[in-house]
């Protein structure tokens, strides 16, 4: 970080300067990196589970709607409807706030420390490209998350016409998730936006998981080779699985 508090008089007279070279940040960088690593791994696990659940769309409306209902009634009757789901939502919301704060705080510190000089001599590679694009892909993903929630969870604004909210019939929760997904992905513009967001996810998640191995203190040569492989494979599988769904609906394979 840039030196802002050096004593010029002490330096001019050759005296030892005991003043701190910089102001100590409220949250140390190592803590921010660790927080981003933990929350990033949490997001990685979430998108894997989320993708696997969404693939149930290919099993038909009955099974997919039953899965959507299960997510909202798990733990019943001991837990209120959507109780467990709201716990996960709150955890993810806190995690994303911490992740975003850590990202911009570290980005600002790096920019201040580097000053007007750009990084030179970086080897061109996929890892370098994704590293330089993390802020951009992160913003794209945040915009997509907001869009996705409005489209298929809240059913407002960008949601398809005729969006069907969950209903309670004869004391049982009835979900129309299948019809909502098909209606949403029947719009070409939404599918294109979805694919763009998934490509951003591929870049962001692959670099994020690889960086997390260092931030979590995993330094063994063999472990790092395995995790480097997984940091490329898992995001690729998730993105392919996610893209297959809207493309299949638009192509008429799911209706």
mmCIF file of C-alpha atoms in Angstrom:
data_model
loop_
_atom_site.group_PDB
_atom_site.id
_atom_site.type_symbol
_atom_site.label_atom_id
_atom_site.label_comp_id
_atom_site.label_asym_id
_atom_site.label_seq_id
_atom_site.Cartn_x
_atom_site.Cartn_y
_atom_site.Cartn_z
ATOM 1 C CA UNK A 1 0.000 0.000 0.000
ATOM 2 C CA UNK A 2 1.228 3.505 -0.770
ATOM 3 C CA UNK A 3 3.294 5.208 1.964
ATOM 4 C CA UNK A 4 1.333 8.227 3.212
ATOM 5 C CA UNK A 5 2.708 8.965 6.688
ATOM 6 C CA UNK A 6 6.517 9.076 6.448
ATOM 7 C CA UNK A 7 8.293 11.830 8.420
ATOM 8 C CA UNK A 8 10.191 13.876 5.831
ATOM 9 C CA UNK A 9 12.218 15.771 8.474
ATOM 10 C CA UNK A 10 13.452 12.513 9.976
ATOM 11 C CA UNK A 11 14.396 11.185 6.557
ATOM 12 C CA UNK A 12 16.209 14.418 5.610
ATOM 13 C CA UNK A 13 18.377 14.313 8.779
ATOM 14 C CA UNK A 14 19.067 10.592 8.566
ATOM 15 C CA UNK A 15 17.068 9.807 11.683
ATOM 16 C CA UNK A 16 15.200 6.586 12.280
ATOM 17 C CA UNK A 17 11.509 6.974 11.531
ATOM 18 C CA UNK A 18 9.349 5.014 13.945
ATOM 19 C CA UNK A 19 6.039 6.189 12.542
ATOM 20 C CA UNK A 20 3.945 3.576 10.693
ATOM 21 C CA UNK A 21 4.395 3.648 6.939
ATOM 22 C CA UNK A 22 0.673 3.278 6.395
ATOM 23 C CA UNK A 23 -2.574 3.406 8.251
ATOM 24 C CA UNK A 24 -3.646 -0.006 9.471
ATOM 25 C CA UNK A 25 -6.863 -1.057 7.678
ATOM 26 C CA UNK A 26 -9.953 -1.883 9.684
ATOM 27 C CA UNK A 27 -10.012 -5.381 8.221
ATOM 28 C CA UNK A 28 -6.643 -6.946 7.258
ATOM 29 C CA UNK A 29 -6.283 -8.175 3.703
ATOM 30 C CA UNK A 30 -5.697 -11.766 4.805
ATOM 31 C CA UNK A 31 -9.073 -11.763 6.588
ATOM 32 C CA UNK A 32 -10.825 -10.376 3.510
ATOM 33 C CA UNK A 33 -9.189 -12.990 1.281
ATOM 34 C CA UNK A 34 -10.146 -15.769 3.680
ATOM 35 C CA UNK A 35 -13.734 -14.495 3.798
ATOM 36 C CA UNK A 36 -13.904 -14.392 0.015
ATOM 37 C CA UNK A 37 -12.465 -17.905 -0.212
ATOM 38 C CA UNK A 38 -15.007 -19.366 2.223
ATOM 39 C CA UNK A 39 -17.978 -17.563 0.682
ATOM 40 C CA UNK A 40 -16.730 -18.435 -2.808
ATOM 41 C CA UNK A 41 -16.605 -22.145 -1.958
ATOM 42 C CA UNK A 42 -20.117 -21.811 -0.499
ATOM 43 C CA UNK A 43 -21.366 -20.306 -3.762
ATOM 44 C CA UNK A 44 -19.616 -23.050 -5.696
ATOM 45 C CA UNK A 45 -21.422 -25.750 -3.721
ATOM 46 C CA UNK A 46 -24.712 -23.893 -4.135
ATOM 47 C CA UNK A 47 -24.506 -23.626 -7.938
ATOM 48 C CA UNK A 48 -23.647 -27.336 -8.183
ATOM 49 C CA UNK A 49 -26.680 -28.371 -6.102
ATOM 50 C CA UNK A 50 -28.865 -25.796 -7.862
ATOM 51 C CA UNK A 51 -27.871 -27.121 -11.278
ATOM 52 C CA UNK A 52 -28.524 -30.744 -10.305
ATOM 53 C CA UNK A 53 -31.959 -29.799 -8.987
ATOM 54 C CA UNK A 54 -32.847 -27.839 -12.122
ATOM 55 C CA UNK A 55 -31.961 -30.808 -14.324
ATOM 56 C CA UNK A 56 -35.079 -32.474 -12.897
ATOM 57 C CA UNK A 57 -36.895 -30.361 -15.483
ATOM 58 C CA UNK A 58 -36.163 -33.186 -17.949
ATOM 59 C CA UNK A 59 -38.105 -35.658 -15.771
ATOM 60 C CA UNK A 60 -41.385 -33.898 -16.468
ATOM 61 C CA UNK A 61 -43.704 -31.353 -14.868
ATOM 62 C CA UNK A 62 -44.907 -33.605 -12.059
ATOM 63 C CA UNK A 63 -41.454 -34.485 -10.744
ATOM 64 C CA UNK A 64 -40.072 -30.958 -11.158
ATOM 65 C CA UNK A 65 -43.021 -29.364 -9.374
ATOM 66 C CA UNK A 66 -42.733 -31.968 -6.615
ATOM 67 C CA UNK A 67 -39.078 -31.013 -6.199
ATOM 68 C CA UNK A 68 -39.989 -27.306 -6.020
ATOM 69 C CA UNK A 69 -42.645 -28.084 -3.410
ATOM 70 C CA UNK A 70 -40.184 -30.168 -1.389
ATOM 71 C CA UNK A 71 -37.764 -27.228 -1.159
ATOM 72 C CA UNK A 72 -40.528 -25.115 0.383
ATOM 73 C CA UNK A 73 -41.957 -27.748 2.747
ATOM 74 C CA UNK A 74 -38.791 -29.499 3.953
ATOM 75 C CA UNK A 75 -38.858 -29.842 7.726
ATOM 76 C CA UNK A 76 -42.663 -29.590 7.953
ATOM 77 C CA UNK A 77 -44.596 -29.617 10.172
ATOM 78 C CA UNK A 78 -41.866 -28.796 12.696
ATOM 79 C CA UNK A 79 -40.628 -25.954 10.487
ATOM 80 C CA UNK A 80 -42.994 -23.403 8.876
ATOM 81 C CA UNK A 81 -43.416 -23.411 5.100
ATOM 82 C CA UNK A 82 -40.260 -22.091 3.404
ATOM 83 C CA UNK A 83 -38.563 -21.885 6.833
ATOM 84 C CA UNK A 84 -35.498 -23.909 5.831
ATOM 85 C CA UNK A 85 -35.459 -22.206 2.434
ATOM 86 C CA UNK A 86 -35.355 -18.777 4.092
ATOM 87 C CA UNK A 87 -32.455 -19.865 6.288
ATOM 88 C CA UNK A 88 -30.472 -20.742 3.161
ATOM 89 C CA UNK A 89 -31.511 -17.466 1.523
ATOM 90 C CA UNK A 90 -30.323 -15.417 4.489
ATOM 91 C CA UNK A 91 -27.010 -17.293 4.646
ATOM 92 C CA UNK A 92 -26.449 -16.734 0.926
ATOM 93 C CA UNK A 93 -27.429 -13.063 1.199
ATOM 94 C CA UNK A 94 -24.943 -12.460 4.034
ATOM 95 C CA UNK A 95 -22.288 -14.377 2.104
ATOM 96 C CA UNK A 96 -22.775 -12.358 -1.076
ATOM 97 C CA UNK A 97 -22.611 -9.048 0.839
ATOM 98 C CA UNK A 98 -19.338 -10.126 2.484
ATOM 99 C CA UNK A 99 -18.005 -11.388 -0.849
ATOM 100 C CA UNK A 100 -18.764 -8.136 -2.667
ATOM 101 C CA UNK A 101 -17.349 -6.003 0.149
ATOM 102 C CA UNK A 102 -14.146 -8.050 0.202
ATOM 103 C CA UNK A 103 -13.799 -7.882 -3.577
ATOM 104 C CA UNK A 104 -14.046 -4.105 -3.828
ATOM 105 C CA UNK A 105 -11.951 -3.519 -0.697
ATOM 106 C CA UNK A 106 -9.092 -5.653 -2.025
ATOM 107 C CA UNK A 107 -9.442 -4.164 -5.509
ATOM 108 C CA UNK A 108 -9.182 -0.661 -4.046
ATOM 109 C CA UNK A 109 -6.136 -1.528 -1.937
ATOM 110 C CA UNK A 110 -4.375 -3.131 -4.894
ATOM 111 C CA UNK A 111 -5.086 -0.127 -7.086
ATOM 112 C CA UNK A 112 -3.833 2.292 -4.404
ATOM 113 C CA UNK A 113 -0.686 0.260 -3.835
ATOM 114 C CA UNK A 114 0.051 -0.029 -7.563
ATOM 115 C CA UNK A 115 -0.563 3.654 -8.157
ATOM 116 C CA UNK A 116 -0.345 4.786 -11.773
ATOM 117 C CA UNK A 117 1.746 1.777 -12.807
ATOM 118 C CA UNK A 118 0.100 -1.151 -14.581
ATOM 119 C CA UNK A 119 1.151 -4.729 -13.989
ATOM 120 C CA UNK A 120 3.704 -5.819 -16.569
ATOM 121 C CA UNK A 121 5.096 -9.135 -17.758
ATOM 122 C CA UNK A 122 2.008 -11.205 -16.973
ATOM 123 C CA UNK A 123 1.956 -14.466 -18.932
ATOM 124 C CA UNK A 124 -1.076 -14.713 -21.214
ATOM 125 C CA UNK A 125 -3.210 -17.630 -20.082
ATOM 126 C CA UNK A 126 -6.770 -18.542 -19.159
ATOM 127 C CA UNK A 127 -5.972 -17.904 -15.496
ATOM 128 C CA UNK A 128 -4.579 -14.442 -16.279
ATOM 129 C CA UNK A 129 -7.602 -13.556 -18.398
ATOM 130 C CA UNK A 130 -10.088 -14.667 -15.754
ATOM 131 C CA UNK A 131 -8.115 -12.873 -13.026
ATOM 132 C CA UNK A 132 -8.287 -9.569 -14.889
ATOM 133 C CA UNK A 133 -12.012 -10.077 -15.539
ATOM 134 C CA UNK A 134 -13.127 -10.912 -11.995
ATOM 135 C CA UNK A 135 -14.730 -7.539 -11.247
ATOM 136 C CA UNK A 136 -16.534 -7.480 -14.612
ATOM 137 C CA UNK A 137 -17.791 -11.063 -14.385
ATOM 138 C CA UNK A 138 -18.800 -10.467 -10.772
ATOM 139 C CA UNK A 139 -20.954 -7.485 -11.771
ATOM 140 C CA UNK A 140 -22.534 -9.519 -14.590
ATOM 141 C CA UNK A 141 -23.363 -12.316 -12.139
ATOM 142 C CA UNK A 142 -24.857 -9.890 -9.622
ATOM 143 C CA UNK A 143 -27.099 -8.420 -12.343
ATOM 144 C CA UNK A 144 -28.092 -11.936 -13.399
ATOM 145 C CA UNK A 145 -28.935 -12.998 -9.839
ATOM 146 C CA UNK A 146 -31.274 -10.007 -9.460
ATOM 147 C CA UNK A 147 -32.858 -10.769 -12.852
ATOM 148 C CA UNK A 148 -33.207 -14.479 -12.033
ATOM 149 C CA UNK A 149 -34.921 -13.790 -8.709
ATOM 150 C CA UNK A 150 -37.370 -11.365 -10.310
ATOM 151 C CA UNK A 151 -38.004 -13.757 -13.189
ATOM 152 C CA UNK A 152 -38.522 -17.139 -11.527
ATOM 153 C CA UNK A 153 -38.838 -16.508 -7.780
ATOM 154 C CA UNK A 154 -40.729 -13.254 -7.253
ATOM 155 C CA UNK A 155 -42.546 -13.204 -10.586
ATOM 156 C CA UNK A 156 -42.304 -9.434 -11.008
ATOM 157 C CA UNK A 157 -40.997 -7.023 -13.626
ATOM 158 C CA UNK A 158 -39.092 -9.237 -16.049
ATOM 159 C CA UNK A 159 -41.143 -12.364 -15.310
ATOM 160 C CA UNK A 160 -43.075 -13.965 -18.184
ATOM 161 C CA UNK A 161 -46.686 -12.989 -18.720
ATOM 162 C CA UNK A 162 -49.019 -15.233 -16.755
ATOM 163 C CA UNK A 163 -46.443 -16.096 -14.083
ATOM 164 C CA UNK A 164 -48.105 -18.513 -11.639
ATOM 165 C CA UNK A 165 -47.390 -18.101 -7.944
ATOM 166 C CA UNK A 166 -47.530 -21.038 -5.555
ATOM 167 C CA UNK A 167 -51.003 -21.854 -4.228
ATOM 168 C CA UNK A 168 -52.321 -23.787 -1.262
ATOM 169 C CA UNK A 169 -55.112 -26.164 -2.264
ATOM 170 C CA UNK A 170 -56.834 -28.309 0.374
ATOM 171 C CA UNK A 171 -54.024 -27.564 2.787
ATOM 172 C CA UNK A 172 -51.289 -28.640 0.360
ATOM 173 C CA UNK A 173 -48.808 -26.383 -1.398
ATOM 174 C CA UNK A 174 -49.056 -26.597 -5.187
ATOM 175 C CA UNK A 175 -46.148 -25.357 -7.295
ATOM 176 C CA UNK A 176 -46.217 -24.224 -10.922
ATOM 177 C CA UNK A 177 -42.440 -23.973 -11.223
ATOM 178 C CA UNK A 178 -42.312 -26.117 -14.372
ATOM 179 C CA UNK A 179 -44.723 -23.908 -16.325
ATOM 180 C CA UNK A 180 -42.910 -20.756 -15.168
ATOM 181 C CA UNK A 181 -39.520 -22.075 -16.303
ATOM 182 C CA UNK A 182 -40.865 -23.115 -19.706
ATOM 183 C CA UNK A 183 -42.606 -19.758 -20.164
ATOM 184 C CA UNK A 184 -39.463 -17.838 -19.232
ATOM 185 C CA UNK A 185 -37.064 -19.778 -21.452
ATOM 186 C CA UNK A 186 -39.427 -19.633 -24.388
ATOM 187 C CA UNK A 187 -38.219 -16.033 -24.812
ATOM 188 C CA UNK A 188 -35.033 -15.906 -26.984
ATOM 189 C CA UNK A 189 -33.715 -12.749 -25.305
ATOM 190 C CA UNK A 190 -33.846 -14.377 -21.885
ATOM 191 C CA UNK A 191 -31.987 -17.439 -23.170
ATOM 192 C CA UNK A 192 -29.235 -15.290 -24.693
ATOM 193 C CA UNK A 193 -28.853 -13.352 -21.434
ATOM 194 C CA UNK A 194 -28.805 -16.637 -19.506
ATOM 195 C CA UNK A 195 -26.011 -18.046 -21.700
ATOM 196 C CA UNK A 196 -23.935 -14.860 -21.312
ATOM 197 C CA UNK A 197 -24.320 -15.050 -17.544
ATOM 198 C CA UNK A 198 -23.262 -18.699 -17.526
ATOM 199 C CA UNK A 199 -20.088 -17.890 -19.467
ATOM 200 C CA UNK A 200 -19.352 -15.209 -16.863
ATOM 201 C CA UNK A 201 -19.962 -17.834 -14.174
ATOM 202 C CA UNK A 202 -17.467 -20.182 -15.849
ATOM 203 C CA UNK A 203 -14.748 -17.527 -15.794
ATOM 204 C CA UNK A 204 -15.516 -16.243 -12.295
ATOM 205 C CA UNK A 205 -15.948 -19.597 -10.592
ATOM 206 C CA UNK A 206 -12.942 -21.296 -12.187
ATOM 207 C CA UNK A 207 -10.544 -18.534 -11.123
ATOM 208 C CA UNK A 208 -12.249 -18.109 -7.757
ATOM 209 C CA UNK A 209 -11.952 -21.772 -6.805
ATOM 210 C CA UNK A 210 -8.307 -21.847 -7.855
ATOM 211 C CA UNK A 211 -7.505 -18.722 -5.845
ATOM 212 C CA UNK A 212 -9.350 -20.145 -2.841
ATOM 213 C CA UNK A 213 -6.891 -23.048 -2.657
ATOM 214 C CA UNK A 214 -4.087 -20.598 -1.816
ATOM 215 C CA UNK A 215 -6.205 -18.415 0.476
ATOM 216 C CA UNK A 216 -7.262 -21.499 2.444
ATOM 217 C CA UNK A 217 -3.634 -22.524 2.896
ATOM 218 C CA UNK A 218 -3.593 -25.531 0.581
ATOM 219 C CA UNK A 219 0.013 -25.603 -0.603
ATOM 220 C CA UNK A 220 0.766 -29.285 -1.244
ATOM 221 C CA UNK A 221 1.933 -29.919 -4.820
ATOM 222 C CA UNK A 222 -0.345 -32.903 -5.421
ATOM 223 C CA UNK A 223 -3.371 -31.269 -3.819
ATOM 224 C CA UNK A 224 -2.874 -28.121 -5.880
ATOM 225 C CA UNK A 225 -2.735 -30.150 -9.097
ATOM 226 C CA UNK A 226 -5.974 -31.920 -8.182
ATOM 227 C CA UNK A 227 -7.716 -28.702 -7.178
ATOM 228 C CA UNK A 228 -6.499 -26.891 -10.282
ATOM 229 C CA UNK A 229 -8.091 -29.647 -12.358
ATOM 230 C CA UNK A 230 -11.333 -29.508 -10.362
ATOM 231 C CA UNK A 231 -11.460 -25.706 -10.520
ATOM 232 C CA UNK A 232 -11.713 -26.045 -14.280
ATOM 233 C CA UNK A 233 -13.853 -29.174 -14.512
ATOM 234 C CA UNK A 234 -16.590 -28.387 -11.963
ATOM 235 C CA UNK A 235 -17.458 -24.910 -13.303
ATOM 236 C CA UNK A 236 -17.505 -26.318 -16.845
ATOM 237 C CA UNK A 237 -19.947 -29.088 -15.846
ATOM 238 C CA UNK A 238 -22.157 -26.610 -13.991
ATOM 239 C CA UNK A 239 -22.259 -24.167 -16.886
ATOM 240 C CA UNK A 240 -22.968 -26.871 -19.479
ATOM 241 C CA UNK A 241 -25.749 -28.270 -17.287
ATOM 242 C CA UNK A 242 -27.256 -24.809 -16.798
ATOM 243 C CA UNK A 243 -27.099 -23.881 -20.482
ATOM 244 C CA UNK A 244 -28.696 -27.148 -21.627
ATOM 245 C CA UNK A 245 -31.917 -26.264 -19.780
ATOM 246 C CA UNK A 246 -32.900 -22.964 -21.473
ATOM 247 C CA UNK A 247 -31.596 -24.095 -24.873
ATOM 248 C CA UNK A 248 -33.709 -27.268 -24.671
ATOM 249 C CA UNK A 249 -36.817 -25.266 -23.795
ATOM 250 C CA UNK A 250 -36.231 -22.776 -26.614
ATOM 251 C CA UNK A 251 -35.627 -25.623 -29.055
ATOM 252 C CA UNK A 252 -38.926 -27.245 -28.065
ATOM 253 C CA UNK A 253 -37.337 -30.326 -26.488
ATOM 254 C CA UNK A 254 -38.993 -29.408 -23.196
ATOM 255 C CA UNK A 255 -42.507 -27.997 -23.272
#
